[in-house]
Coordinates of C-alpha atoms and ligand atoms in Angstrom, one line a residue:
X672 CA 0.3 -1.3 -42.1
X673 CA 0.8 -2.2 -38.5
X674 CA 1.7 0.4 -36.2
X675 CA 4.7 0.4 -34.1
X676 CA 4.0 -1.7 -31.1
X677 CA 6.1 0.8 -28.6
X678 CA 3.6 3.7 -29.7
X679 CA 0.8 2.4 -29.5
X680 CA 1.5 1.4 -25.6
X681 CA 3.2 4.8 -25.4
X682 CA -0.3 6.8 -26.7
X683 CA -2.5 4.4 -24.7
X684 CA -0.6 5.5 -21.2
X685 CA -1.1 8.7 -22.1
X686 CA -4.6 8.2 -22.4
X687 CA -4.7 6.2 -19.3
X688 CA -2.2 8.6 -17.3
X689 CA -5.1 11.4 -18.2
X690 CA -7.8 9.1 -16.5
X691 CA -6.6 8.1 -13.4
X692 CA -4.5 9.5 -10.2
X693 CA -0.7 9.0 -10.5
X694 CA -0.6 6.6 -7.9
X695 CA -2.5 3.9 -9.5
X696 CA -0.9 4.9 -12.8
X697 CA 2.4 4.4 -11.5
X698 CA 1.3 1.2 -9.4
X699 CA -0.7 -0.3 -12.3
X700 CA 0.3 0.5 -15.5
X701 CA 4.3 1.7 -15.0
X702 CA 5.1 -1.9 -14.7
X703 CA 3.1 -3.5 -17.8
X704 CA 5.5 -4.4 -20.6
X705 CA 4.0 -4.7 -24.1
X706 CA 5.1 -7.7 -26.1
X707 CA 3.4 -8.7 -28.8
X708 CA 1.1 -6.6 -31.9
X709 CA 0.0 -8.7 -34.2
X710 CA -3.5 -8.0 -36.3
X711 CA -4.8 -5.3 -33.7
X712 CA -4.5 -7.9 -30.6
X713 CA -2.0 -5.9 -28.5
X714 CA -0.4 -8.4 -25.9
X715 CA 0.3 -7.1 -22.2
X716 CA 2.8 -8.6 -19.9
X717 CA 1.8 -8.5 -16.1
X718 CA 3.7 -9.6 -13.2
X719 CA 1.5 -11.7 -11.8
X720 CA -2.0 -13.3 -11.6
X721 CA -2.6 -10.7 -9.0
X722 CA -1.8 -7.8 -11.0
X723 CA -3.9 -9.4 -14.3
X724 CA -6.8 -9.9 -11.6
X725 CA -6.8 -6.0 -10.5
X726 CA -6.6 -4.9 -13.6
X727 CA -9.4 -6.7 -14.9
X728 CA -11.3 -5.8 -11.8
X729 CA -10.5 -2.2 -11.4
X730 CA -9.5 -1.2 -15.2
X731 CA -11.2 -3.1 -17.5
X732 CA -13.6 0.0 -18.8
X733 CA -10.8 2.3 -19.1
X734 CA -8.4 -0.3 -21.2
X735 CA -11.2 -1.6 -23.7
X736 CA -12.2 2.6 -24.3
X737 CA -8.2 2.8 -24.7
X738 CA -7.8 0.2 -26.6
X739 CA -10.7 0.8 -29.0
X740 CA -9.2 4.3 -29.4
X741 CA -5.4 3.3 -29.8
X742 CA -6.7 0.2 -32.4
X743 CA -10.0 0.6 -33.7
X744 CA -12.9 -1.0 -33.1
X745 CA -11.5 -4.8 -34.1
X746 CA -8.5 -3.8 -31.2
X747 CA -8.2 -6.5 -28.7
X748 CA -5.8 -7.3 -25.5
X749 CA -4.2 -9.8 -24.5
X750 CA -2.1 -10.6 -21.4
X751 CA 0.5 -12.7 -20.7
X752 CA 1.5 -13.2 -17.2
X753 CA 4.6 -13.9 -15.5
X754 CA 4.2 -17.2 -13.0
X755 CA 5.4 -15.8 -10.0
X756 CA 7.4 -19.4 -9.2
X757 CA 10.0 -19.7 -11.5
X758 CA 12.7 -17.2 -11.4
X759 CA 12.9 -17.5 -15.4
X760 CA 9.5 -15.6 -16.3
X761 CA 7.8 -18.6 -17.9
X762 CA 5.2 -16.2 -19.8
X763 CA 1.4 -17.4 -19.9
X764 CA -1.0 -15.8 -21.9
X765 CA -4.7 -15.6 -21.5
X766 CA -6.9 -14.4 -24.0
X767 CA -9.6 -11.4 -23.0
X768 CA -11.4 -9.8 -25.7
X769 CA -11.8 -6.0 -25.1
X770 CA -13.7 -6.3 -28.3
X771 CA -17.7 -4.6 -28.7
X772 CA -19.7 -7.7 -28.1
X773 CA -18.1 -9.9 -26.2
X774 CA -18.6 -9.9 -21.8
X775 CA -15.6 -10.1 -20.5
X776 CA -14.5 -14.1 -19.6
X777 CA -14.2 -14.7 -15.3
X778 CA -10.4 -15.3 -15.5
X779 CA -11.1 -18.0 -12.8
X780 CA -12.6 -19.9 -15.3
X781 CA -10.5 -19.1 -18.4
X782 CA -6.9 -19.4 -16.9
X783 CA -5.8 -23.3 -16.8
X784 CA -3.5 -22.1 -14.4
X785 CA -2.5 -23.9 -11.1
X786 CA -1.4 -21.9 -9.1
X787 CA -0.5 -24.4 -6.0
X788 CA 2.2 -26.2 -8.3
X789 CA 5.1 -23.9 -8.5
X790 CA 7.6 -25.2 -11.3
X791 CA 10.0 -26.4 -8.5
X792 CA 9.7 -30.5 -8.3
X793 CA 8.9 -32.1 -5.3
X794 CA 12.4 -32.8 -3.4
X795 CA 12.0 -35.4 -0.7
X796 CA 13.2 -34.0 2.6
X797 CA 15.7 -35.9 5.2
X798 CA 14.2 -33.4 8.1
X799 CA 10.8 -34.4 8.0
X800 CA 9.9 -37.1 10.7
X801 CA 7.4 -39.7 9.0
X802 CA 4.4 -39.7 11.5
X803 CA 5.0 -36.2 13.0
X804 CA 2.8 -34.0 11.5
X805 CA 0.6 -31.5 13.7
X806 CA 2.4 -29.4 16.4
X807 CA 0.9 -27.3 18.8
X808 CA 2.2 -23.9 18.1
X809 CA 1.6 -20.7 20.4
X810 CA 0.9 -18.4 17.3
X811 CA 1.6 -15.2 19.6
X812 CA -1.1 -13.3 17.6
X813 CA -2.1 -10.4 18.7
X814 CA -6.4 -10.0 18.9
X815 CA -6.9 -6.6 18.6
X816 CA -5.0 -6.7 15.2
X817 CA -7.4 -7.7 13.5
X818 CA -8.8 -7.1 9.6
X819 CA -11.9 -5.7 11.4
X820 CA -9.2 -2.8 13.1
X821 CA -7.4 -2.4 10.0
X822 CA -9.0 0.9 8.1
X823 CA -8.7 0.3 4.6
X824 CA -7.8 3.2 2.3
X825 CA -5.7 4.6 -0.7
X826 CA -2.1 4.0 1.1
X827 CA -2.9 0.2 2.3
X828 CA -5.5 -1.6 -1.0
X829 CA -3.0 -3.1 -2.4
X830 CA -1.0 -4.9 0.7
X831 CA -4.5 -4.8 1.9
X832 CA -6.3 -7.0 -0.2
X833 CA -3.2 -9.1 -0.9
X834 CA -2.7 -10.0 2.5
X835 CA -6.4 -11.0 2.8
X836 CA -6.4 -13.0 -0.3
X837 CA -3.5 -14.9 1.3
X838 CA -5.1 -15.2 4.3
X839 CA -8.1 -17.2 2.4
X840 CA -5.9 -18.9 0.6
X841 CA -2.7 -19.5 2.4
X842 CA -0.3 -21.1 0.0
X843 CA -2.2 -21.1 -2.7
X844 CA -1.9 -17.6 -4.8
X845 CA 0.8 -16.7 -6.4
X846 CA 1.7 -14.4 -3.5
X847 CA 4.3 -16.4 -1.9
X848 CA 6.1 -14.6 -0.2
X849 CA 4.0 -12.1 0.1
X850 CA 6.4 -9.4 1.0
X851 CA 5.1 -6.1 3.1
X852 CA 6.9 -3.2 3.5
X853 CA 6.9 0.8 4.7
X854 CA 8.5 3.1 6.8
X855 CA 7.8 2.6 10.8
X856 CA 4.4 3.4 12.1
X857 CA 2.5 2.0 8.9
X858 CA 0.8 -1.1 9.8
X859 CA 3.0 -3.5 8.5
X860 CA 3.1 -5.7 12.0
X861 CA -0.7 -4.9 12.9
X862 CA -1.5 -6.3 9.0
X863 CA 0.9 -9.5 9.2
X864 CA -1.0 -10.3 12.3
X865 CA -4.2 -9.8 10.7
X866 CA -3.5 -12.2 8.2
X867 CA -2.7 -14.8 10.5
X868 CA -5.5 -14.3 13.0
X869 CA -7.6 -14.5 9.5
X870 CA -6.0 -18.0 8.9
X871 CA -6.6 -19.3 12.1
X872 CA -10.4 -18.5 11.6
X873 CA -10.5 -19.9 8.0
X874 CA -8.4 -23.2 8.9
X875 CA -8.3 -23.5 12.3
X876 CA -6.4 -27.0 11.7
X877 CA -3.3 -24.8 10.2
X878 CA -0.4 -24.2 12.3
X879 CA 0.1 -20.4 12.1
X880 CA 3.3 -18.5 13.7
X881 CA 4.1 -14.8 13.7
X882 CA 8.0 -14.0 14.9
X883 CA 9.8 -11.1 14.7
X884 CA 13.4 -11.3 13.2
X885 CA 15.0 -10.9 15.9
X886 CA 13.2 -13.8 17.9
X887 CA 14.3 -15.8 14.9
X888 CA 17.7 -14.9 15.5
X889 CA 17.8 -15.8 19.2
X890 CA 16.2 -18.7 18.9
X891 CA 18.8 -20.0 16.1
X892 CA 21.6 -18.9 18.3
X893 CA 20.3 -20.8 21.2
X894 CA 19.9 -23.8 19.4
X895 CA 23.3 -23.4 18.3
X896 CA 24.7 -23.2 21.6
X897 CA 22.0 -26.1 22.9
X898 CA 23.3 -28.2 19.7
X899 CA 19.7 -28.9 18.8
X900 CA 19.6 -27.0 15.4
X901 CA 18.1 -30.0 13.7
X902 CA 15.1 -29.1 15.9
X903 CA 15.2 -25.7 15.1
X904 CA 15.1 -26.3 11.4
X905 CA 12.2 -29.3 11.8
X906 CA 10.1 -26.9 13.9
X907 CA 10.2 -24.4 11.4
X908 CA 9.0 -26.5 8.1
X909 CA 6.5 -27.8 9.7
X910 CA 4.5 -24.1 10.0
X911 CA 1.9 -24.0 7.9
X912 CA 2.1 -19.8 7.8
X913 CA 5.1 -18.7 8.8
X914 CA 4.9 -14.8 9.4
X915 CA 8.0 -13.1 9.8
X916 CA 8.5 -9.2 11.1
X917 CA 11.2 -7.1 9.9
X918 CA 13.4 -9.4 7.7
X919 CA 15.9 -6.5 7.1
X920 CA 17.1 -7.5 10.9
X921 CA 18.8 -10.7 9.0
X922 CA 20.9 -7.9 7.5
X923 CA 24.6 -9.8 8.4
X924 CA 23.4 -12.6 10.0
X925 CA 25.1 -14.8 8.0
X926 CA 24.4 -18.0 9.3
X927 CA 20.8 -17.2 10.5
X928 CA 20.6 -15.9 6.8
X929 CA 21.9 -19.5 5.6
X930 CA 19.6 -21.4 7.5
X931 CA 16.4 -19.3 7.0
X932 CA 16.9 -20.1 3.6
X933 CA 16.6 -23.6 4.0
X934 CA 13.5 -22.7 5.5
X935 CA 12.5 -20.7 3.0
X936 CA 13.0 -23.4 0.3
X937 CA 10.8 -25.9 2.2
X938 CA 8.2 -24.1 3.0
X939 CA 7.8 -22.6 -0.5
X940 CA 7.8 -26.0 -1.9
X941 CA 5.4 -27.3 0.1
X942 CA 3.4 -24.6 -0.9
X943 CA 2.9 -23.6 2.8
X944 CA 2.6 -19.7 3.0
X945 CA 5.4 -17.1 3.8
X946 CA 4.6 -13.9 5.1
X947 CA 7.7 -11.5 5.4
X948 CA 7.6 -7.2 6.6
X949 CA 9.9 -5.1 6.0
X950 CA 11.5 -1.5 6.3
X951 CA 12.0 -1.4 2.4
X952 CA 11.4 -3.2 -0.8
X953 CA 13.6 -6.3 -1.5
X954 CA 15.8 -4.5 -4.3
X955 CA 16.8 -1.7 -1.9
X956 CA 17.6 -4.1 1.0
X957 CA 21.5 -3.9 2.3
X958 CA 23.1 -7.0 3.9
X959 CA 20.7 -9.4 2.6
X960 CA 22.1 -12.7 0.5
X961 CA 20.9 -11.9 -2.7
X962 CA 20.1 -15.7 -3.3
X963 CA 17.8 -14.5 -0.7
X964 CA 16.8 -11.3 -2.1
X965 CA 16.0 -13.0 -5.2
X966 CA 13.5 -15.1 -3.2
X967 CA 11.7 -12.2 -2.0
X968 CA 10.6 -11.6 -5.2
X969 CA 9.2 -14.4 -6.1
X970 CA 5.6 -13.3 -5.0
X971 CA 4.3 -9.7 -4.3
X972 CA 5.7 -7.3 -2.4
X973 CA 3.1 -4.3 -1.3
X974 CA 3.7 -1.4 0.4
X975 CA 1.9 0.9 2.9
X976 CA 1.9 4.7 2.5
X977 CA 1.4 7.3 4.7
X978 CA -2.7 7.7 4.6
X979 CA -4.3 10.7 4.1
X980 CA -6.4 12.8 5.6
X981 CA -9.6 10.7 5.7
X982 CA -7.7 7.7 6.6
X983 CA -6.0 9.2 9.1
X984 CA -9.7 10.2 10.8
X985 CA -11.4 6.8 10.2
X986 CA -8.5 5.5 11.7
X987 CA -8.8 7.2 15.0
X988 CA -12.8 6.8 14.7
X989 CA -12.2 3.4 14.7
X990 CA -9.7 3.5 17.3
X991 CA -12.4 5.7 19.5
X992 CA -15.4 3.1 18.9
X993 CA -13.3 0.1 19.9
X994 CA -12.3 1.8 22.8
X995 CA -15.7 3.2 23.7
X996 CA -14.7 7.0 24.2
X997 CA -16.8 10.0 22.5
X998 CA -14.4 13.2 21.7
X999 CA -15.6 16.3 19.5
X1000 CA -15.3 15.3 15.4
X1001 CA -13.3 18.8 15.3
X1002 CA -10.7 17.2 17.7
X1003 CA -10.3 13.7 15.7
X1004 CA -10.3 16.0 12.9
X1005 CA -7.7 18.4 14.3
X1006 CA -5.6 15.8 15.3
X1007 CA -5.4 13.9 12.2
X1008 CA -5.1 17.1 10.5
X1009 CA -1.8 17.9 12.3
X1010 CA 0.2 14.2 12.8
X1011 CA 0.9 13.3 9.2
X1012 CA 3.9 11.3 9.8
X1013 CA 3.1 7.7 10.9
X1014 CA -0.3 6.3 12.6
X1015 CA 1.9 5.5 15.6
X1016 CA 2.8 8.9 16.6
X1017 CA -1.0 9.2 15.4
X1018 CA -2.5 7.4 18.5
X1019 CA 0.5 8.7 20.4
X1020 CA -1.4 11.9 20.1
X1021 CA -4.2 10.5 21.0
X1022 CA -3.3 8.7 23.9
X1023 CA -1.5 12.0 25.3
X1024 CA -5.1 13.9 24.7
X1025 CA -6.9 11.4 26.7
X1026 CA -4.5 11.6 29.5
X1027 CA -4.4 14.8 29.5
X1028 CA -7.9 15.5 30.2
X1029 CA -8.5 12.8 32.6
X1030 CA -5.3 13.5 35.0
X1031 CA -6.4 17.4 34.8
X1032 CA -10.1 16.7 34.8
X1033 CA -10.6 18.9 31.9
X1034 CA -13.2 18.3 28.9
X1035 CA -11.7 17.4 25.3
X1036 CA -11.9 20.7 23.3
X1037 CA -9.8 22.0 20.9
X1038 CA -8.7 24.2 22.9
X1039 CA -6.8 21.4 24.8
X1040 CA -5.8 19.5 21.4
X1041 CA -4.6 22.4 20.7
X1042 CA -2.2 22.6 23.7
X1043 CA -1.3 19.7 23.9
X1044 CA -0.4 19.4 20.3
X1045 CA 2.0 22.2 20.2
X1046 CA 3.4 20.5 22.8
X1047 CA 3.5 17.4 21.0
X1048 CA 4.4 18.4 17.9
X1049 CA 7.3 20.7 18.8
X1050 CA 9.2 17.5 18.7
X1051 CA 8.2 15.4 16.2
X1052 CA 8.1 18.9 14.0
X1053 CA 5.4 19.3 12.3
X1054 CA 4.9 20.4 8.5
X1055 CA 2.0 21.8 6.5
X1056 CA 0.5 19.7 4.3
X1057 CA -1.0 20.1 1.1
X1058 CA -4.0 17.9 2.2
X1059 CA -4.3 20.0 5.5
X1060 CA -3.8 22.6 2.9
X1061 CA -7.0 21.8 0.6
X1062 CA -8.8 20.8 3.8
X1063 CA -8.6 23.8 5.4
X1064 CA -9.4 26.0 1.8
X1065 CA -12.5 23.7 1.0
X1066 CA -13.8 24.2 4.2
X1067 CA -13.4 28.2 3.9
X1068 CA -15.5 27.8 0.7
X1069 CA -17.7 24.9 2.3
X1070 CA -16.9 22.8 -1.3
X1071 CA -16.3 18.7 -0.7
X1072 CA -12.5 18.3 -0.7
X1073 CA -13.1 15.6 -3.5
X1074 CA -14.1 18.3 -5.6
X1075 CA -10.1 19.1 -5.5
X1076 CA -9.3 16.0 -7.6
X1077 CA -12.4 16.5 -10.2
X1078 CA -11.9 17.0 -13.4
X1079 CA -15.0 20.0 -13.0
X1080 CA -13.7 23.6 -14.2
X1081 CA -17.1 25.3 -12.1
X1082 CA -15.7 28.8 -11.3
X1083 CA -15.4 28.1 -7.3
X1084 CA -14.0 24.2 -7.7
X1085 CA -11.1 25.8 -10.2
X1086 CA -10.2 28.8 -7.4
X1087 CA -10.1 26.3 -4.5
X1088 CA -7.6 24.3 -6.8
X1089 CA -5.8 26.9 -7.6
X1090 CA -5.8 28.3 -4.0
X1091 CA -4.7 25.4 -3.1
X1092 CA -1.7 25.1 -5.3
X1093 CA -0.7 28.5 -4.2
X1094 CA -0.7 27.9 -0.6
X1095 CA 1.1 24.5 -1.0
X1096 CA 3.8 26.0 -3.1
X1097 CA 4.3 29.0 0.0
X1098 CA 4.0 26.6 2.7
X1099 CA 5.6 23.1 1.5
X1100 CA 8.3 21.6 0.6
X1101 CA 6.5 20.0 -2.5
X1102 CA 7.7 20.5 -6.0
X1103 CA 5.5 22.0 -8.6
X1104 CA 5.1 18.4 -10.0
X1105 CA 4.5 16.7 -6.8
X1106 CA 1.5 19.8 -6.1
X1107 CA 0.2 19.2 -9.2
X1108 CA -0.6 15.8 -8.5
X1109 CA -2.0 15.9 -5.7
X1110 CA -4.4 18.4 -7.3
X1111 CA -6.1 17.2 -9.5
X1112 CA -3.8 15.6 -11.0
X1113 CA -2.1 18.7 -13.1
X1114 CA 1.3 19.6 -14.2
X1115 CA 3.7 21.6 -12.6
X1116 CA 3.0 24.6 -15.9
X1117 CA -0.6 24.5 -14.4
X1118 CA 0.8 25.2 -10.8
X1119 CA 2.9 27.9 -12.0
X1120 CA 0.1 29.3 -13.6
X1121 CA -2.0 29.1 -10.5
X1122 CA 0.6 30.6 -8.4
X1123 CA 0.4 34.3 -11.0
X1124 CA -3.4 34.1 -11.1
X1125 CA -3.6 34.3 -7.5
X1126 CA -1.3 36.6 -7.2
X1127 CA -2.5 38.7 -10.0
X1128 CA -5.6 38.9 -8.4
X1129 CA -4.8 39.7 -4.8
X1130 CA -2.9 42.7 -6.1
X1131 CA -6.5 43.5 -8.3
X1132 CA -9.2 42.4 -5.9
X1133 CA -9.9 43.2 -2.5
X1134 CA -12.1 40.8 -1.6
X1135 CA -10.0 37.9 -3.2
X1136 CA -7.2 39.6 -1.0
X1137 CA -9.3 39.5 2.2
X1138 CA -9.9 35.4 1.7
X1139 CA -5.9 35.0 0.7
X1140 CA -5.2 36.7 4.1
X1141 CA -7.7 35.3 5.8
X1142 CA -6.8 31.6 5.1
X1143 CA -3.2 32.0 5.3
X1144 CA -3.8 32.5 9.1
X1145 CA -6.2 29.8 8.9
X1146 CA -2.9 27.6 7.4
X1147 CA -0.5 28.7 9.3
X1148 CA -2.3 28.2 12.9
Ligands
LIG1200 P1 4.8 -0.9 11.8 O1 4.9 -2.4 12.1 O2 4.7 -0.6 10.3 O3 5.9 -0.1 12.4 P2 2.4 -1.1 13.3 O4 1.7 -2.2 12.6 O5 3.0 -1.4 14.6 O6 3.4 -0.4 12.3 O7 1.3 0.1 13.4 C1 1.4 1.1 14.3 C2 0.1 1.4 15.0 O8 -0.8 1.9 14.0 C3 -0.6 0.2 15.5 O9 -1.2 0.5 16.8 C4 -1.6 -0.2 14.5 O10 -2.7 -0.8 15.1 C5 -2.0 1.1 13.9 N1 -2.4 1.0 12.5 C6 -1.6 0.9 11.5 N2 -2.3 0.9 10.3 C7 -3.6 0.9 10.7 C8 -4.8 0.9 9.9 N3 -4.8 0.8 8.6 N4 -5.9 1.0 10.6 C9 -5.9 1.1 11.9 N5 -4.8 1.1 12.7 C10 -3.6 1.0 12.1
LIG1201 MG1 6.4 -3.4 13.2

């Protein structure tokens, strides 16, 4: 008898939810829909080509053990994708055995799929001037944002390697628009920059312009009061990467709205490449025309996170190097340790060290950082935590801080982790849950239970007491 399909998917998350962090759980798997379970071939719908690709890149060992486990040995998987063009999800499927003997197909080769047609027809357009073609365009990119300056890590793969795909490719994945969006200080202008310096280098024949929203918006209006819209509107099809920063500005612009979407429609038909930031993603935008909106999502929208701790160091490495300076690693580390809001007020800090020490003539120690970041931070207020929290307990017990997210149960590891989880639940804001997760990936039950043991055994053991005390200062400095 066939199993229910529902369960099935249901048991293999579980499995999957056991094997990775929450974060590519919730990224990668969350949205899969399964549709179809017919002779053991479970089918999979993804959201795009994109999304099948990572999968199949990052996943595949995990989903074929899952799979094998969930349907037997004769268990296969099958996706079906939605084309990112057609508001209608036209489904495609692609076959991919997950069985024993088969190598897994290259999807380039076994997906008839073209991805520079969209399912829009051609629509000849009155604006175009026959015999017009190249413009010189000042792109106003910005150098120094380049690929090269932008550190890669958990909070940014996905936008990441999206936006760099596009860039190799303008027009011509099914990321279009490619949407990019996060809180301020993230990256999301120094990335949409990248991309189109990256363009330039690729195709340096492609007309490539980065505006913010609000030049946009100026610009219509002056063409408005000029009476030389029609200009406006031509000069705008005819970018071959049109990079736009912080749509949500357009929020009740009505007309600049209107004719962006014109824009929008020819550009996208064409298959010339969009390129859009903004402060949040599209279905939690206010004041945008939902005809818009609905545009938005026609191709991926990625996000940048906060980065953590080791970002947050390569970052300013990187940031040192380019700039040629030499500071102590406990500094950079201090530093990093104690701005965890944006990367902005990250090289703010920064900045403020180096000037610092060269208007007062004084050497970079941590003593200075140190001043100068309670300075600092008494306004942007900072917070504990819990990576500065596992940082500062793994280096106590000189263990690797990766050792926090291992699945090991060696004596020491499992006291860090549980150390951990104690000092994050006294000095955060962080529910058990959210603790949990960040680890090791556990549950907020095995928080709690963390949270008695040590406890229990400060009340019990001296010397456990005496390294409690002794990092709680350590915490709290
Ligand atoms: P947003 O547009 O999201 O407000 P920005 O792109 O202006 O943020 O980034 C703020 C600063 O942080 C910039 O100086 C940028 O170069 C730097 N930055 C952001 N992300 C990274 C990264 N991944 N690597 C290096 N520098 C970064
Ligand atoms: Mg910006």
């Amino acid at each position: 008898m066939e199993k229910y399909i529902e369960e099935v998917w249901e048991n293999c998350l579980k499995i999957i939810k056991d094997n990775i962090n929450y974060q590519s759980f919730k990224t990668w798997f969350l949205p899969i829909k399964p549709v179809k379970l017919k002779d053991n071939v479970l089918t999979i719908q993804v959201p795009s080509q994109f999304f099948y690709e990572w999968l199949e890149e990052h996943y595949i060992g995990l989903l074929k053990k899952t799979i094998k486990k969930e349907l037997g040995a004769e268990g296969r998987l099958e996706y079906s994708i939605i084309m990112d063009n057609s508001e209608d999800p036209a489904p495609f499927t692609v076959n991919v055995p997950t069985g024993e003997k088969k190598a897994i197909i290259n999807p380039s080769v076994s997906m008839p799929i073209d991805l520079n047609k969209g399912n829009s027809k051609e629509i000849p357009n009155p604006f175009i001037i026959p015999g017009l073609k190249k413009i010189r365009v000042n792109s106003q990119l910005i150098e120094g944002y380049s690929f090269d300056n932008f550190v890669e890590g958990d909070c940014n793969r996905l936008a990441r390697s999206a936006g760099y795909a596009v860039a190799n490719n303008p027009g011509k994945t099914s990321f279009n628009p490619l949407l990019i969006y996060s809180g301020t200080g993230l990256g999301k202008t120094h990335l949409s920059h990248a991309i189109g310096l990256q363009v330039k280098n690729n195709f340096p024949d492609k007309t490539v312009l980065y505006v913010t929203t609000d030049q946009f918006i100026n610009q219509f209006i002056d063409s408005v009061k000029n009476n030389n819209q029609n200009d406006f509107i031509h000069f705008y099809q005819m970018i071959d990467v049109l990079i736009i920063d912080d749509i949500h500005n357009l929020a009740g612009k009505e007309k600049t709205m209107d004719v962006f979407f014109h824009i929008f429609n020819h550009l996208h038909q064409k298959s010339n490449q969009i390129v859009l930031t903004a402060d949040k993603p599209p279905v939690e935008m206010k004041g945008i025309e939902p005809r818009l909106l609905s545009r938005f999502k026609w191709g991926l929208s990625a996000d940048l996170q906060i980065p953590d701790l080791e970002t947050r160091i390569a970052i300013l490495h990187k940031k040192l190097y380019n700039d040629g300076i030499e500071i102590p690693q406990e500094v950079v580390e201090y530093l990093a340790y104690c701005i965890n809001t944006n990367i902005r007020e990250l090289e703010g800090a920064l900045i403020s060290l180096l000037a610092q020490s060269s208007l007062n003539k004084k050497t970079i120690t941590l003593d200075l950082a140190r001043q100068m970041i309670d300075k600092f931070v008494k306004n942007t207020s900072r917070e504990i935590s819990i990576d500065y929290i596992q940082k500062v307990v793994c280096d106590y017990f000189n263990i690797p801080i990766e050792m926090i997210q291992s699945k090991t149960r060696k004596r020491e590891i499992v006291q860090a982790r549980q150390l951990s989880m104690y000092f994050s639940k006294k000095h955060t804001k962080a529910s058990l849950a959210s603790i949990g997760l960040h680890c090791g990936n556990k549950d907020h039950a095995t928080v709690l239970h963390a949270c008695r043991t040590v406890n229990n055994l400060v009340e019990t053991d001296k010397q456990f007491r005496t390294f409690v005390e002794e990092l709680d200062k350590k915490i709290k400095l």
